[in-house]
JSON list of C-alpha atoms in Angstrom, two decimals:
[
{"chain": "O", "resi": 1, "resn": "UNK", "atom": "CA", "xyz": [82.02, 79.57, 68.45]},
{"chain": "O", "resi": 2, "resn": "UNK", "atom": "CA", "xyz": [84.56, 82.28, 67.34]},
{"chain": "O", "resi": 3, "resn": "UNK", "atom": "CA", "xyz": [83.74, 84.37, 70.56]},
{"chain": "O", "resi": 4, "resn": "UNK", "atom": "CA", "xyz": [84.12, 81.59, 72.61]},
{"chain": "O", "resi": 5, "resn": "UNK", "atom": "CA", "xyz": [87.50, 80.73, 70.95]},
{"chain": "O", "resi": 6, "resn": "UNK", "atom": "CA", "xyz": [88.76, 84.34, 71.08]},
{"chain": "O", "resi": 7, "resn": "UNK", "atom": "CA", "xyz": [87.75, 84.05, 74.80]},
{"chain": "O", "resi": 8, "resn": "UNK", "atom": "CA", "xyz": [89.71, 81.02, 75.34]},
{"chain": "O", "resi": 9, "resn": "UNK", "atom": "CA", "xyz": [92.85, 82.31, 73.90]},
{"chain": "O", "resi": 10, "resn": "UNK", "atom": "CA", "xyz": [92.54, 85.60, 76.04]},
{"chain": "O", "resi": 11, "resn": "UNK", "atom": "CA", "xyz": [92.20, 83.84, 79.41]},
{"chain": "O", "resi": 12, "resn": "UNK", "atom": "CA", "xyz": [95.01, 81.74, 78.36]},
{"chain": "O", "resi": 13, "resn": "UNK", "atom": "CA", "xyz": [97.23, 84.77, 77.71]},
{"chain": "O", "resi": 14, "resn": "UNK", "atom": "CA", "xyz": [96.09, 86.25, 81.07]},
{"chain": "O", "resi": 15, "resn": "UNK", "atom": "CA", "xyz": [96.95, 82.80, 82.95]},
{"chain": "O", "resi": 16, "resn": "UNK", "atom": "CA", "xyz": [100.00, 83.17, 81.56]},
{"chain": "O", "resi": 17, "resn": "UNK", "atom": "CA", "xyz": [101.24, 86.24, 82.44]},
{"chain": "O", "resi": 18, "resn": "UNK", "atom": "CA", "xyz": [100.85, 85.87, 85.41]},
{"chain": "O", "resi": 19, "resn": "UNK", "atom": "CA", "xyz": [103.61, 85.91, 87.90]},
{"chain": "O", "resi": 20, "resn": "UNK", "atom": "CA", "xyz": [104.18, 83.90, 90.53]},
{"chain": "O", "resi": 21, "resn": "UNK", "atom": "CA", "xyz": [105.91, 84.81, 94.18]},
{"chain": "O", "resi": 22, "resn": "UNK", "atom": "CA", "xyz": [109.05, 83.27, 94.65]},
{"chain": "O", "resi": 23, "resn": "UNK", "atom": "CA", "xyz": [110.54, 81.37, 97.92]},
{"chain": "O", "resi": 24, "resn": "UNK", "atom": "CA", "xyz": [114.23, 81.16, 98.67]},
{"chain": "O", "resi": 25, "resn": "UNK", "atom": "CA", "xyz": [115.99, 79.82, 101.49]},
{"chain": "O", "resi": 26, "resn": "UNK", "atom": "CA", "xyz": [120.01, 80.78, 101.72]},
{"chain": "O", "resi": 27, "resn": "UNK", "atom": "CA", "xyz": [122.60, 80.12, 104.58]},
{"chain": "O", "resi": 28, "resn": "UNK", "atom": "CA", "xyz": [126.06, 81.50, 105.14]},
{"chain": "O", "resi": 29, "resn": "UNK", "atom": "CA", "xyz": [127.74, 83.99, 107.29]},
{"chain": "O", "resi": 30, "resn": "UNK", "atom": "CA", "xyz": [126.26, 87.32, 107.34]},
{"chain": "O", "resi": 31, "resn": "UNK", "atom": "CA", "xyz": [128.45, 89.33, 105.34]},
{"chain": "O", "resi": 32, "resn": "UNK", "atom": "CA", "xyz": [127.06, 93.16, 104.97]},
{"chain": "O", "resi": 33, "resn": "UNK", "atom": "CA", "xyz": [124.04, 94.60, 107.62]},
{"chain": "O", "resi": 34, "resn": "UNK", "atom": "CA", "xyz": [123.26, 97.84, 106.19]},
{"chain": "O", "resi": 35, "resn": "UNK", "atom": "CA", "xyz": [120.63, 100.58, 106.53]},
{"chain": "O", "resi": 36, "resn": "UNK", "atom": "CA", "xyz": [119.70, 102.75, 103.64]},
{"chain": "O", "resi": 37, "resn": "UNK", "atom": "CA", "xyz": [117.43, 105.87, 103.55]},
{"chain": "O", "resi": 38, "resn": "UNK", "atom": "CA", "xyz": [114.32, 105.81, 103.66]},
{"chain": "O", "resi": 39, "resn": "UNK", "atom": "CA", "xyz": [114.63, 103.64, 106.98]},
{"chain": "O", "resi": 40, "resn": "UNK", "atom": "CA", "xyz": [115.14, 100.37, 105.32]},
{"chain": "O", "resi": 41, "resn": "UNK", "atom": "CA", "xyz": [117.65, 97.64, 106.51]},
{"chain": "O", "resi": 42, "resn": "UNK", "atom": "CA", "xyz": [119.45, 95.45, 104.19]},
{"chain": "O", "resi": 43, "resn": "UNK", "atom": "CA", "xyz": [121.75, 92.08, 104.53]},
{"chain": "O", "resi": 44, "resn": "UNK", "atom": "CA", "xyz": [124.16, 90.06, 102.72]},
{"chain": "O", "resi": 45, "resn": "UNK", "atom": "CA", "xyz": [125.25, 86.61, 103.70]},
{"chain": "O", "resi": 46, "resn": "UNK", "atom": "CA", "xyz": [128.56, 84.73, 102.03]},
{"chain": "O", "resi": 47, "resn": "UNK", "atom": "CA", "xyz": [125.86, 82.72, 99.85]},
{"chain": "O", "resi": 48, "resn": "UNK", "atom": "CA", "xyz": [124.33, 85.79, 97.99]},
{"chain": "O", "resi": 49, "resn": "UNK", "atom": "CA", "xyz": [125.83, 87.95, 94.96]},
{"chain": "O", "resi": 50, "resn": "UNK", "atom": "CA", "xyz": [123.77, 91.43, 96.39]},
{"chain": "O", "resi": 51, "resn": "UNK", "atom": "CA", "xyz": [122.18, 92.74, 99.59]},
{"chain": "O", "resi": 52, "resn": "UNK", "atom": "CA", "xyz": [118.52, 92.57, 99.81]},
{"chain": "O", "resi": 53, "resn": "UNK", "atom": "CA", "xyz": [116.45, 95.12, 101.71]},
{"chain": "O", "resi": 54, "resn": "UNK", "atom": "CA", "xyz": [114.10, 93.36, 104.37]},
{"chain": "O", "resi": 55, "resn": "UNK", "atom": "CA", "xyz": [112.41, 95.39, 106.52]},
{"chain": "O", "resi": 56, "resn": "UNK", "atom": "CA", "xyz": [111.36, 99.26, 107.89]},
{"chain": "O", "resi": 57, "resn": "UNK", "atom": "CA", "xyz": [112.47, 99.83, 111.63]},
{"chain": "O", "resi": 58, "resn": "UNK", "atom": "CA", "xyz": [109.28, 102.42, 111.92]},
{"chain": "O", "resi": 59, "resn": "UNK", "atom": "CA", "xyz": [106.35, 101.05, 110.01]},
{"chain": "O", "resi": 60, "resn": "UNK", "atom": "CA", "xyz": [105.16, 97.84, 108.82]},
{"chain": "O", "resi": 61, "resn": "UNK", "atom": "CA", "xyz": [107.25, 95.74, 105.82]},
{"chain": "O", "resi": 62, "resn": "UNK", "atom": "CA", "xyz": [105.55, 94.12, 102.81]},
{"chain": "O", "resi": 63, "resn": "UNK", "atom": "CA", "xyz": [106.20, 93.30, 99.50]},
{"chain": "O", "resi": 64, "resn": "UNK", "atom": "CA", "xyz": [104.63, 92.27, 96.62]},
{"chain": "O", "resi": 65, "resn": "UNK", "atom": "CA", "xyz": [104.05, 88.42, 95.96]},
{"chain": "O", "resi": 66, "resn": "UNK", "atom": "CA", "xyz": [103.60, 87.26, 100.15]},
{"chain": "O", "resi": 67, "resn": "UNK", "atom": "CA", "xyz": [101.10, 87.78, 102.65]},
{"chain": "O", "resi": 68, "resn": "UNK", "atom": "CA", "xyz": [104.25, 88.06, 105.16]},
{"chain": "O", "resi": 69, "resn": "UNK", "atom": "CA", "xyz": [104.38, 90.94, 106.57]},
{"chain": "O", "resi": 70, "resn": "UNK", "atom": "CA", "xyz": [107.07, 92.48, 109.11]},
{"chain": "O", "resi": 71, "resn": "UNK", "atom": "CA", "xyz": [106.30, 95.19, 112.18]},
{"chain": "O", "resi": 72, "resn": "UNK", "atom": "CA", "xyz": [109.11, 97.54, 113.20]},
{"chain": "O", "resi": 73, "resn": "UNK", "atom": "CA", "xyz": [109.84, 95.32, 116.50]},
{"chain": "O", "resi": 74, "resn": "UNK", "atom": "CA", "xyz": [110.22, 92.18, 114.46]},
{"chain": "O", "resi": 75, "resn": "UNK", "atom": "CA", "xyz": [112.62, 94.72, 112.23]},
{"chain": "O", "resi": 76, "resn": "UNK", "atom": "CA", "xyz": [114.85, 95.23, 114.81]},
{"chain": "O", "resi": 77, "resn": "UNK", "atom": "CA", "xyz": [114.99, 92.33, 116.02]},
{"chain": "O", "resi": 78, "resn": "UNK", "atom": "CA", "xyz": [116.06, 90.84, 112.99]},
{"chain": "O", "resi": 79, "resn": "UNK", "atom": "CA", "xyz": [118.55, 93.44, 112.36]},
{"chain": "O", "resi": 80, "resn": "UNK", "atom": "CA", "xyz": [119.96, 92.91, 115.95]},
{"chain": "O", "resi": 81, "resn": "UNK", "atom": "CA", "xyz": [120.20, 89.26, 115.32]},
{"chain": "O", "resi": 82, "resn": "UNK", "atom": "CA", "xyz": [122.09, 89.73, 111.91]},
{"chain": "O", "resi": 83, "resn": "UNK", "atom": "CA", "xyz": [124.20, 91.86, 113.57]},
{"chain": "O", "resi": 84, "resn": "UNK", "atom": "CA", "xyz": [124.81, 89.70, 116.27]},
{"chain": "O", "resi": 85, "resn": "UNK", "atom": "CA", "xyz": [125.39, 86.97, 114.08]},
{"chain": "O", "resi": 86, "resn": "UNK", "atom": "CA", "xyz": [128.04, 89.31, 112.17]},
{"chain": "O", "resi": 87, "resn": "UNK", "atom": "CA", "xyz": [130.06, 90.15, 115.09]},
{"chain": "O", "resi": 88, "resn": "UNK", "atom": "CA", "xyz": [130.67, 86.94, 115.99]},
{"chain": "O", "resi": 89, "resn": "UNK", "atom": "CA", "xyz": [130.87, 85.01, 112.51]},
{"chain": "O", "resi": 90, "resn": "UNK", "atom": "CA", "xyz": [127.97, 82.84, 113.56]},
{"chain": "O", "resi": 91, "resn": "UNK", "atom": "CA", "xyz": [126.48, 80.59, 110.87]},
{"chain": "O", "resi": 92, "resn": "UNK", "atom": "CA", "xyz": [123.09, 81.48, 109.36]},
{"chain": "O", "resi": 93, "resn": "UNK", "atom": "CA", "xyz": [122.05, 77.94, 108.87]},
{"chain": "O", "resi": 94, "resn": "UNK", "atom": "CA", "xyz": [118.62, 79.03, 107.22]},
{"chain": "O", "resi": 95, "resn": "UNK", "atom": "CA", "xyz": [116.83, 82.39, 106.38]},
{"chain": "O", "resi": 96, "resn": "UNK", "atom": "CA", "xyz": [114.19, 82.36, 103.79]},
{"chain": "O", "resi": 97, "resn": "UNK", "atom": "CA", "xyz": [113.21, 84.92, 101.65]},
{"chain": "O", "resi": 98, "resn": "UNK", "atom": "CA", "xyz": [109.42, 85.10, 100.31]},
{"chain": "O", "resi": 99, "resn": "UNK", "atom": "CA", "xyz": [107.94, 87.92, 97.56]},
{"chain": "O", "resi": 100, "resn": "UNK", "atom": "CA", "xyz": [108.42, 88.86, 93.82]},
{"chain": "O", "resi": 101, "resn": "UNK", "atom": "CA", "xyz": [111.82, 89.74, 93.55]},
{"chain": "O", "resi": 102, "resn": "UNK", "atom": "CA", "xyz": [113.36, 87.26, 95.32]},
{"chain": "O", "resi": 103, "resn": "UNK", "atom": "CA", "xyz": [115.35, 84.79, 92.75]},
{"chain": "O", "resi": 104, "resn": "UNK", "atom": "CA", "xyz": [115.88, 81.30, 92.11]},
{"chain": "O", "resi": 105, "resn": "UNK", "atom": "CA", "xyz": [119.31, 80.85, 93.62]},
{"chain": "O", "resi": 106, "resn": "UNK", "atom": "CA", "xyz": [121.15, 82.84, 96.22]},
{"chain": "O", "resi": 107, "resn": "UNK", "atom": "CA", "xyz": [123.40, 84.03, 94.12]},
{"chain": "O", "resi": 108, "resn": "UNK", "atom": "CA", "xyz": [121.44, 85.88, 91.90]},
{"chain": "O", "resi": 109, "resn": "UNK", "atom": "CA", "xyz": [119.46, 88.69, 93.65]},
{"chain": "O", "resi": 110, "resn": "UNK", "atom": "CA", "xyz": [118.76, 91.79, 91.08]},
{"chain": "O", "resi": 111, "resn": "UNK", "atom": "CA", "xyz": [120.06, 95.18, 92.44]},
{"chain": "O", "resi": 112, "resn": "UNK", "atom": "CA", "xyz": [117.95, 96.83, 94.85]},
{"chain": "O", "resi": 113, "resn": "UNK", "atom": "CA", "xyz": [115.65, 93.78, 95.21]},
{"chain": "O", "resi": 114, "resn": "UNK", "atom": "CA", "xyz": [113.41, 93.99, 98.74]},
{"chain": "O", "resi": 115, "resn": "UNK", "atom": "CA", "xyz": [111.90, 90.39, 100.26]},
{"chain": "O", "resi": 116, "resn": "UNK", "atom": "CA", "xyz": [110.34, 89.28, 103.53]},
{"chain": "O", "resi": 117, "resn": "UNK", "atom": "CA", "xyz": [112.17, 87.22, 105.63]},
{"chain": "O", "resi": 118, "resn": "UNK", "atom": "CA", "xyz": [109.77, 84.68, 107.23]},
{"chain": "O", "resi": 119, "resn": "UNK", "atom": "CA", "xyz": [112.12, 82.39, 108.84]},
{"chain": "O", "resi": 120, "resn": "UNK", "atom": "CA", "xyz": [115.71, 82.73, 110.11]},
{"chain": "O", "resi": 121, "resn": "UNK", "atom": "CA", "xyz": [118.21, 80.47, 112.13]},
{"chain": "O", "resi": 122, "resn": "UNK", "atom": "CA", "xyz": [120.98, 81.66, 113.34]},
{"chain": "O", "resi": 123, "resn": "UNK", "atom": "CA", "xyz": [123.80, 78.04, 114.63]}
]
């Protein structure tokens, strides 16, 4: 009985500490597009307190917590429509963010943090 017990409570700390990927959608106008070295692009809409990093223009993106993943043409793609939507102050109704790091409100992405974008809309 006391092995099973002990068992118990270790599985239960386990389950516990687990984490869990997070989900975000944001919208706003696209505020910051940068690159930063290694080859990583990052963006900042109007609705978000930092940039997030979101993709590699020469190799496949991924992050921890999503099975999305992102291939360099999707990349730039994505970049080009953020940049678009930049230049000409379009509205991002909806872009959502998937993976560990992403938060539970817009406005309070960690420093550095990377994500997937799996969906974006661009009014």
């Amino acid at each position: 009985m006391h092995i099973l017990k002990t068992t118990m409570i270790m599985l239960s700390i386990s389950v516990t500490s687990i984490t869990y990927a997070a989900s975000l959608s944001c919208k706003g106008t696209v505020d910051q597009v940068a690159y930063h070295a290694d080859n990583r692009f990052m963006v900042k809409l109007s609705s978000m307190n930092r940039p997030v990093f979101f993709c590699n223009p020469e190799q496949e993106w991924s992050v921890t917590g999503t099975n999305y993943k992102t291939g360099p043409e999707t990349c730039k793609m994505l970049y080009s429509t953020l940049l678009t939507a930049k230049a000409t102050k379009s509205e991002v109704d909806y872009i959502h963010f998937d993976g560990d790091a992403v938060p539970a409100s817009c406005n309070d992405w960690k420093a550095w943090a990377s994500a997937n974008i799996r969906y974006i809309n661009v009014k």
